[in-house]
PDB file of C-alpha atoms in Angstrom:
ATOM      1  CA  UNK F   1      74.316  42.002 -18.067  1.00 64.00           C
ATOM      2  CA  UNK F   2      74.772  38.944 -20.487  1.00 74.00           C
ATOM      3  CA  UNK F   3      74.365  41.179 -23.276  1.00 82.00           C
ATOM      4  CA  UNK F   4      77.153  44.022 -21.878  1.00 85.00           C
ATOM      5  CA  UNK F   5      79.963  44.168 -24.705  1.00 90.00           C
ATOM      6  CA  UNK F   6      82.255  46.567 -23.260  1.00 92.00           C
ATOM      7  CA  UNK F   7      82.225  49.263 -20.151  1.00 87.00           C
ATOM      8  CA  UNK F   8      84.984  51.904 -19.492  1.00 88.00           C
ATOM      9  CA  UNK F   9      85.278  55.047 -17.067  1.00 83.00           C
ATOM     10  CA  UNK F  10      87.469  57.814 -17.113  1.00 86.00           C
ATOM     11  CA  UNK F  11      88.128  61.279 -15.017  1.00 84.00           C
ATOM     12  CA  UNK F  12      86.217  64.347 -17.595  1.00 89.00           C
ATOM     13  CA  UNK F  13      87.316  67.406 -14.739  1.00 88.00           C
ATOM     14  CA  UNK F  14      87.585  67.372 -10.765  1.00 83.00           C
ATOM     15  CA  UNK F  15      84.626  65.550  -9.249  1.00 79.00           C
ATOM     16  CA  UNK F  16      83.315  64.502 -12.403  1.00 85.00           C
ATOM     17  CA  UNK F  17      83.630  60.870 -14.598  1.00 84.00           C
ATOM     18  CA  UNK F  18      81.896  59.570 -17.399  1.00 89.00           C
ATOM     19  CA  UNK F  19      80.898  56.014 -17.118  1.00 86.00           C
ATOM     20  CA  UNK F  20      80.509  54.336 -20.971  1.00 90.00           C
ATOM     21  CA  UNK F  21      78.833  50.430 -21.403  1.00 88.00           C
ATOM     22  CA  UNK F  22      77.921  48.831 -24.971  1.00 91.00           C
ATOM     23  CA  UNK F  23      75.344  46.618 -24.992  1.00 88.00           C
ATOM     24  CA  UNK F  24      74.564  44.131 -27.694  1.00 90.00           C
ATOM     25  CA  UNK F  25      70.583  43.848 -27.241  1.00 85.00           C
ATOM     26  CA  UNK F  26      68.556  46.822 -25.783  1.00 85.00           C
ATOM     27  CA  UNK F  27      65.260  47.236 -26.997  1.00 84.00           C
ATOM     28  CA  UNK F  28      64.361  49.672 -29.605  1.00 86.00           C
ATOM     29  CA  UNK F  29      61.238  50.777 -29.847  1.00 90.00           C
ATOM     30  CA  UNK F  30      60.283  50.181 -25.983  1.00 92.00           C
ATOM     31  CA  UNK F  31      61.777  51.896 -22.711  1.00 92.00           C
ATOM     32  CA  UNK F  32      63.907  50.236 -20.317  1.00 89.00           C
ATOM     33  CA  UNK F  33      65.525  51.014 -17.238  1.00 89.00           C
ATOM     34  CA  UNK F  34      69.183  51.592 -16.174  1.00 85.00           C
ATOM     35  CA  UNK F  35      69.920  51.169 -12.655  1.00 84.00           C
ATOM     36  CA  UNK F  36      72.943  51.526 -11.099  1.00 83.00           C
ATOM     37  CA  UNK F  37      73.138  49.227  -8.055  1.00 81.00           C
ATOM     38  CA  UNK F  38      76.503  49.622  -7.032  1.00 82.00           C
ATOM     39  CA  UNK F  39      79.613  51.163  -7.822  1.00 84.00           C
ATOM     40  CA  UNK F  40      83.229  51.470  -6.792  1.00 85.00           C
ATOM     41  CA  UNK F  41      85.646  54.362  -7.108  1.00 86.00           C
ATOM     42  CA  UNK F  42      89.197  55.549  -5.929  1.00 88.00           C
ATOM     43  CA  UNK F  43      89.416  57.759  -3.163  1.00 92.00           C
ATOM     44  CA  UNK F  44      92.071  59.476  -0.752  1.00 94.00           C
ATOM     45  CA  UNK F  45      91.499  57.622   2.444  1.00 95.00           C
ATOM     46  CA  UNK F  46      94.591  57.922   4.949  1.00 95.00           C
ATOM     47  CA  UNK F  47      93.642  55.002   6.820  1.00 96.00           C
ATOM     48  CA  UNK F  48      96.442  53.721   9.250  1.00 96.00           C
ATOM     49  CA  UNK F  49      97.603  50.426  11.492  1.00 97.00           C
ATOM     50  CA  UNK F  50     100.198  49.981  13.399  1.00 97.00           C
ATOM     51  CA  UNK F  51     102.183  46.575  15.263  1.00 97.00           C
ATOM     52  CA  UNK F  52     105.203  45.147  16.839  1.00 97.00           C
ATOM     53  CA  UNK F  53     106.441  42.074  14.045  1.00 96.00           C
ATOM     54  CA  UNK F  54     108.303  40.833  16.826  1.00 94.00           C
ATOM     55  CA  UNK F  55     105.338  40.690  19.570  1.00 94.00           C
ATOM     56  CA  UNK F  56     103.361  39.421  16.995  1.00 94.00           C
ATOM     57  CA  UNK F  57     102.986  35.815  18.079  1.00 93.00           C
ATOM     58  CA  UNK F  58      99.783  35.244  17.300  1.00 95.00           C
ATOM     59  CA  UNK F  59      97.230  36.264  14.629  1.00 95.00           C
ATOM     60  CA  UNK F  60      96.725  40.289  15.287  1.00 97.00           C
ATOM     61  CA  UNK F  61      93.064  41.501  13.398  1.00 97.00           C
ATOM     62  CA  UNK F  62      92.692  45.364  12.544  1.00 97.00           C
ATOM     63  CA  UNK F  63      89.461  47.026  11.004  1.00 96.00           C
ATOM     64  CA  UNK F  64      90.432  49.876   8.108  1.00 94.00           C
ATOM     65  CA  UNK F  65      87.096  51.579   7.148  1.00 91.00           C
ATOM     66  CA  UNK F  66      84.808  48.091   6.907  1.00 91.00           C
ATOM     67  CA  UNK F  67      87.637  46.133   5.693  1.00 96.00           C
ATOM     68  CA  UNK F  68      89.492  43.139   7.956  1.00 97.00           C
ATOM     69  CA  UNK F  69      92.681  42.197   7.698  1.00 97.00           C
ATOM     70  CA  UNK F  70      94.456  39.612   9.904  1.00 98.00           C
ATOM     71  CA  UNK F  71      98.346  40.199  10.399  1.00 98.00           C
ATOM     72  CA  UNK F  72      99.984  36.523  11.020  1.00 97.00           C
ATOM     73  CA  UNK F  73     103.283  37.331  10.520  1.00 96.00           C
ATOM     74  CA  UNK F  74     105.935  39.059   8.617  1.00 96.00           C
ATOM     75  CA  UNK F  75     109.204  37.506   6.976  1.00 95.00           C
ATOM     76  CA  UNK F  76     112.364  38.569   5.035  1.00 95.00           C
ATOM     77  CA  UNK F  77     111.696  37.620   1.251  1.00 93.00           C
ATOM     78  CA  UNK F  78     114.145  38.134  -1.998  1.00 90.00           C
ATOM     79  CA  UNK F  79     112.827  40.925  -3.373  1.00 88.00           C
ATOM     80  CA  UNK F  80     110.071  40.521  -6.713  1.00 80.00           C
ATOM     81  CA  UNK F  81     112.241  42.626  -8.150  1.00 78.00           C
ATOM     82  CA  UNK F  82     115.055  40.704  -9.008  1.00 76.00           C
ATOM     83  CA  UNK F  83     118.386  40.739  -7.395  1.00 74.00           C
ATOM     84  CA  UNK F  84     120.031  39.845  -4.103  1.00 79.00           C
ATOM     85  CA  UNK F  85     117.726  42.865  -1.876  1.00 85.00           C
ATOM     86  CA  UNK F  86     115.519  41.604   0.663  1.00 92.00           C
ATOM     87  CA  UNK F  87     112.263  43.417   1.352  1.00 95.00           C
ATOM     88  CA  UNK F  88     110.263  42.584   4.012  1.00 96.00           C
ATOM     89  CA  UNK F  89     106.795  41.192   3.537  1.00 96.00           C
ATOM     90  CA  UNK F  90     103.338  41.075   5.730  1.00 98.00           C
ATOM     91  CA  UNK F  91     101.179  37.886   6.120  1.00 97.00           C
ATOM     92  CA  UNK F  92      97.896  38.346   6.306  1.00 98.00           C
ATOM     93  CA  UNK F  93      94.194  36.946   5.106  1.00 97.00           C
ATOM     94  CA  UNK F  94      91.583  39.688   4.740  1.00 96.00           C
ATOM     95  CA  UNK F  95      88.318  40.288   4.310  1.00 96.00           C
ATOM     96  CA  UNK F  96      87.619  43.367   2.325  1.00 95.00           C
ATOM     97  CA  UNK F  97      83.899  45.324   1.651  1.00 93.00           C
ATOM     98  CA  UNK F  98      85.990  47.596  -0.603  1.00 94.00           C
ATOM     99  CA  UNK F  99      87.613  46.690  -3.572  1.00 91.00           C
ATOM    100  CA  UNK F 100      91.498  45.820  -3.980  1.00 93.00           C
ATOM    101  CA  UNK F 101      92.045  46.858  -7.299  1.00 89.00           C
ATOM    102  CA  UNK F 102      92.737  50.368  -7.210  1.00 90.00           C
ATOM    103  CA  UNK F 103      94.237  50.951  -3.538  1.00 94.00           C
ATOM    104  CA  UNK F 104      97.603  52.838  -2.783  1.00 97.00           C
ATOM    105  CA  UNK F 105      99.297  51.554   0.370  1.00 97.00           C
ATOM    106  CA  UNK F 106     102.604  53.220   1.910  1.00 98.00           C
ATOM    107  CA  UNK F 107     104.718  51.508   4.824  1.00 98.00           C
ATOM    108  CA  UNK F 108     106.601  52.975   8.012  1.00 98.00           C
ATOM    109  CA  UNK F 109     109.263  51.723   9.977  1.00 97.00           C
ATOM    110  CA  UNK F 110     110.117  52.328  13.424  1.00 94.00           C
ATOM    111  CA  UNK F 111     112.222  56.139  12.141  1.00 95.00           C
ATOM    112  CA  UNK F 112     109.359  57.129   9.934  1.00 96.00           C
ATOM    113  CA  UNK F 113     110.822  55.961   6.473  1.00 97.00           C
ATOM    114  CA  UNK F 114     108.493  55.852   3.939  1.00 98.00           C
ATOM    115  CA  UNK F 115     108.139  52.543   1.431  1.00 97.00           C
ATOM    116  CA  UNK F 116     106.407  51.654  -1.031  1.00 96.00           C
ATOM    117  CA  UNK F 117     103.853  48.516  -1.313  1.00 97.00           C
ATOM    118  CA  UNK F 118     103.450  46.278  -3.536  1.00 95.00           C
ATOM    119  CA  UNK F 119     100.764  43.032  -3.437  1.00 95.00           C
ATOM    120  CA  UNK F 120     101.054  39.257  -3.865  1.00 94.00           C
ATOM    121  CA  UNK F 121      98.920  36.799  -3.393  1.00 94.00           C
ATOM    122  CA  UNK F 122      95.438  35.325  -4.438  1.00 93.00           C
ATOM    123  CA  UNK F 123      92.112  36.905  -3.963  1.00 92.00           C
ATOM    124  CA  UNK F 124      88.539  35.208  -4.452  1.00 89.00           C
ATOM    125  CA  UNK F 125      85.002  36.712  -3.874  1.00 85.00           C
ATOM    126  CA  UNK F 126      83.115  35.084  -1.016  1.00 85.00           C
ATOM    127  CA  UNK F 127      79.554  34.829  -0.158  1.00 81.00           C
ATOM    128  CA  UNK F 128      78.969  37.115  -3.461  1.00 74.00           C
ATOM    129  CA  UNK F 129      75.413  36.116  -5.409  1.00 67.00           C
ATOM    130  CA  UNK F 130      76.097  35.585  -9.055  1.00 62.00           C
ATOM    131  CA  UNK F 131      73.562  38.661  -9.980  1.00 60.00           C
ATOM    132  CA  UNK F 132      74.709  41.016  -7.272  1.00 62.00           C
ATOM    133  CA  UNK F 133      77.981  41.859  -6.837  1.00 62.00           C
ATOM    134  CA  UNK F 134      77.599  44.113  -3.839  1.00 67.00           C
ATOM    135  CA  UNK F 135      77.049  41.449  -1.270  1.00 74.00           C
ATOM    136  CA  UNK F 136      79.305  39.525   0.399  1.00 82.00           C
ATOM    137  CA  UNK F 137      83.461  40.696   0.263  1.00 89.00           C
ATOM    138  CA  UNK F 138      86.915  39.981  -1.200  1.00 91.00           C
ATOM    139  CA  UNK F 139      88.433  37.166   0.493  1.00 93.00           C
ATOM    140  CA  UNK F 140      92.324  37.653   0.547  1.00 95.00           C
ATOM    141  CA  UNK F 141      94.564  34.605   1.014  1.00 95.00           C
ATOM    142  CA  UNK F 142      93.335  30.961   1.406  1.00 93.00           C
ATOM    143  CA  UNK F 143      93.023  30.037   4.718  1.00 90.00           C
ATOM    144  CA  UNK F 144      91.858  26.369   3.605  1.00 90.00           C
ATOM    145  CA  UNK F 145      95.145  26.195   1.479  1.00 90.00           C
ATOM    146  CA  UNK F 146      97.710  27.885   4.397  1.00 92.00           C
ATOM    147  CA  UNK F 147      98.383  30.462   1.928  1.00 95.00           C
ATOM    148  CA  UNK F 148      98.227  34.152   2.890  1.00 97.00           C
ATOM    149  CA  UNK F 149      98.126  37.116   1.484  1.00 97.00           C
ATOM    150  CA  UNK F 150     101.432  39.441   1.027  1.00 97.00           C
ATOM    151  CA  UNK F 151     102.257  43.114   0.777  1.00 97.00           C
ATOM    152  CA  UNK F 152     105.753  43.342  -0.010  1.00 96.00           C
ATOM    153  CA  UNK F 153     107.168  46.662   1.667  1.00 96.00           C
ATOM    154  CA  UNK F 154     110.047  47.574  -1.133  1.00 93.00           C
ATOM    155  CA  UNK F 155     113.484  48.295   0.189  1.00 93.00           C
ATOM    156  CA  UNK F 156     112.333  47.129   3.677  1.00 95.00           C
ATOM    157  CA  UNK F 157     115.609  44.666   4.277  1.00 93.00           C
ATOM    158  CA  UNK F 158     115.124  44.494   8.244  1.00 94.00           C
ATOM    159  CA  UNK F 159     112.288  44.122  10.789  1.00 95.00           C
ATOM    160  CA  UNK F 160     111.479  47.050  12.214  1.00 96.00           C
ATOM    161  CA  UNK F 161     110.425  47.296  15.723  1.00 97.00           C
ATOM    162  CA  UNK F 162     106.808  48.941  14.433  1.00 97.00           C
ATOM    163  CA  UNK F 163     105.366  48.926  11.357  1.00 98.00           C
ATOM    164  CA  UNK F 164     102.675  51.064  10.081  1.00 98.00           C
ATOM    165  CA  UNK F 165     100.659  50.678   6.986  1.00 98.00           C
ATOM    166  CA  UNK F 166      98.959  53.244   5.916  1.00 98.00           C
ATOM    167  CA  UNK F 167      96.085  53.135   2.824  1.00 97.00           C
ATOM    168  CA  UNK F 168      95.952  56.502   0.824  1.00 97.00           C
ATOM    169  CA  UNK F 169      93.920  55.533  -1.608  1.00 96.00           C
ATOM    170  CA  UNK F 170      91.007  53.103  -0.844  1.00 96.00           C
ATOM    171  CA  UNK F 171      88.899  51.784  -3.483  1.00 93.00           C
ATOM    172  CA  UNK F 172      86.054  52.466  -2.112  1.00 93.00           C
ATOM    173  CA  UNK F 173      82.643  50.094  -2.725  1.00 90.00           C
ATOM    174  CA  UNK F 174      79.329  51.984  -2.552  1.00 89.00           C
ATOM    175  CA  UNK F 175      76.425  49.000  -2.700  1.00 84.00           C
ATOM    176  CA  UNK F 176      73.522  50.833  -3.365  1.00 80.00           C
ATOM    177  CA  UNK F 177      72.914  54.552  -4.883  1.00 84.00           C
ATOM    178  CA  UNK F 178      69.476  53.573  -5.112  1.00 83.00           C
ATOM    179  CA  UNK F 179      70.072  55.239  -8.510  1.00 88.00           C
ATOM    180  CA  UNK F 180      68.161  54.404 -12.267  1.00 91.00           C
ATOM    181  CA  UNK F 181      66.575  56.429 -15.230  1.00 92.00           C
ATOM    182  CA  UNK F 182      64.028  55.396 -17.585  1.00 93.00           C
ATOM    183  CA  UNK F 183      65.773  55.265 -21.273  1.00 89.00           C
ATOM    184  CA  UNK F 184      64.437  55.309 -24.304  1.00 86.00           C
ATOM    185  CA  UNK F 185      60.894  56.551 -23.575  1.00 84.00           C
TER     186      UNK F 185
END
């Protein structure tokens, strides 16, 4: 890895992508191995919770797929859009096998109205070995700092009586495809 330059992916046809990766130093007149430990990639996923902001007293966990995400509250921000709107945004700290970076969440209220979501907040890998980034998980929020993680439900300018969140696209984390190839031979 310290001598990776560049790496890029992109969708060829249905089902099908082409990983790229420069390198600076491979050797050139011996073989070497590429093995691909790990990999994550967009998927649909359809994933749902659902809770009551205003029975929601204390912390509330929910599991979606392998991912953990604490609810602690919700709250009636100015929009991060600009303007005088309100939208209504939900607490939480997670804890997150799959990566954050391509997901697609949608929000409910209480008639079925459809918003979109947007994130804020700070995210850190935890427990994650410097040479492995398949272990450990994506820590969203600081707990040690009081400072959750938000999703910010556009156009939301009330509290519904229930809330769903629903996550249509989950970037899903696959640790080990027990995957290589012998180059160069």
């Amino acid at each position: 890895m310290d001598s990776l330059m560049t790496s890029d992916y992109n969708v060829i046809e249905k089902g099908k992508m082409r990983w790229s990766y420069t390198f600076k130093y491979l050797p050139e007149n011996e073989p070497y191995r590429f093995v691909l430990d790990g990999y994550s990639i967009a998927e649909v996923d359809g994933s749902k919770f659902s809770f009551k902001p205003a029975e929601l007293l204390e912390p509330k966990s929910f599991k979606v797929l392998k991912d953990k995400l604490d609810i602690i509250g919700t709250s009636l921000e100015k929009s991060q859009n600009g303007g005088e709107a309100d939208e209504l945004a939900v607490l939480f700290y997670g804890e997150m096998q799959n990566e954050i970076r391509n997901d697609e969440w949608k929000a409910y209220d209480s008639a079925g109205k459809q918003y979109n979501v947007s994130k804020r907040g700070a995210s850190t890998l935890m427990d994650t070995l410097s040479n492995h980034w398949g272990e450990g998980f994506i820590g969203m929020g600081d707990r040690t700092m009081d400072s959750p993680f938000e999703y910010r439900i556009e156009g939301l300018d009330h509290i519904p009586e229930e809330l769903s969140l629903v996550r249509e696209v989950v970037d899903k984390r696959y640790k080990d495809p027990n995957w290589s190839e012998i180059l160069n031979e």
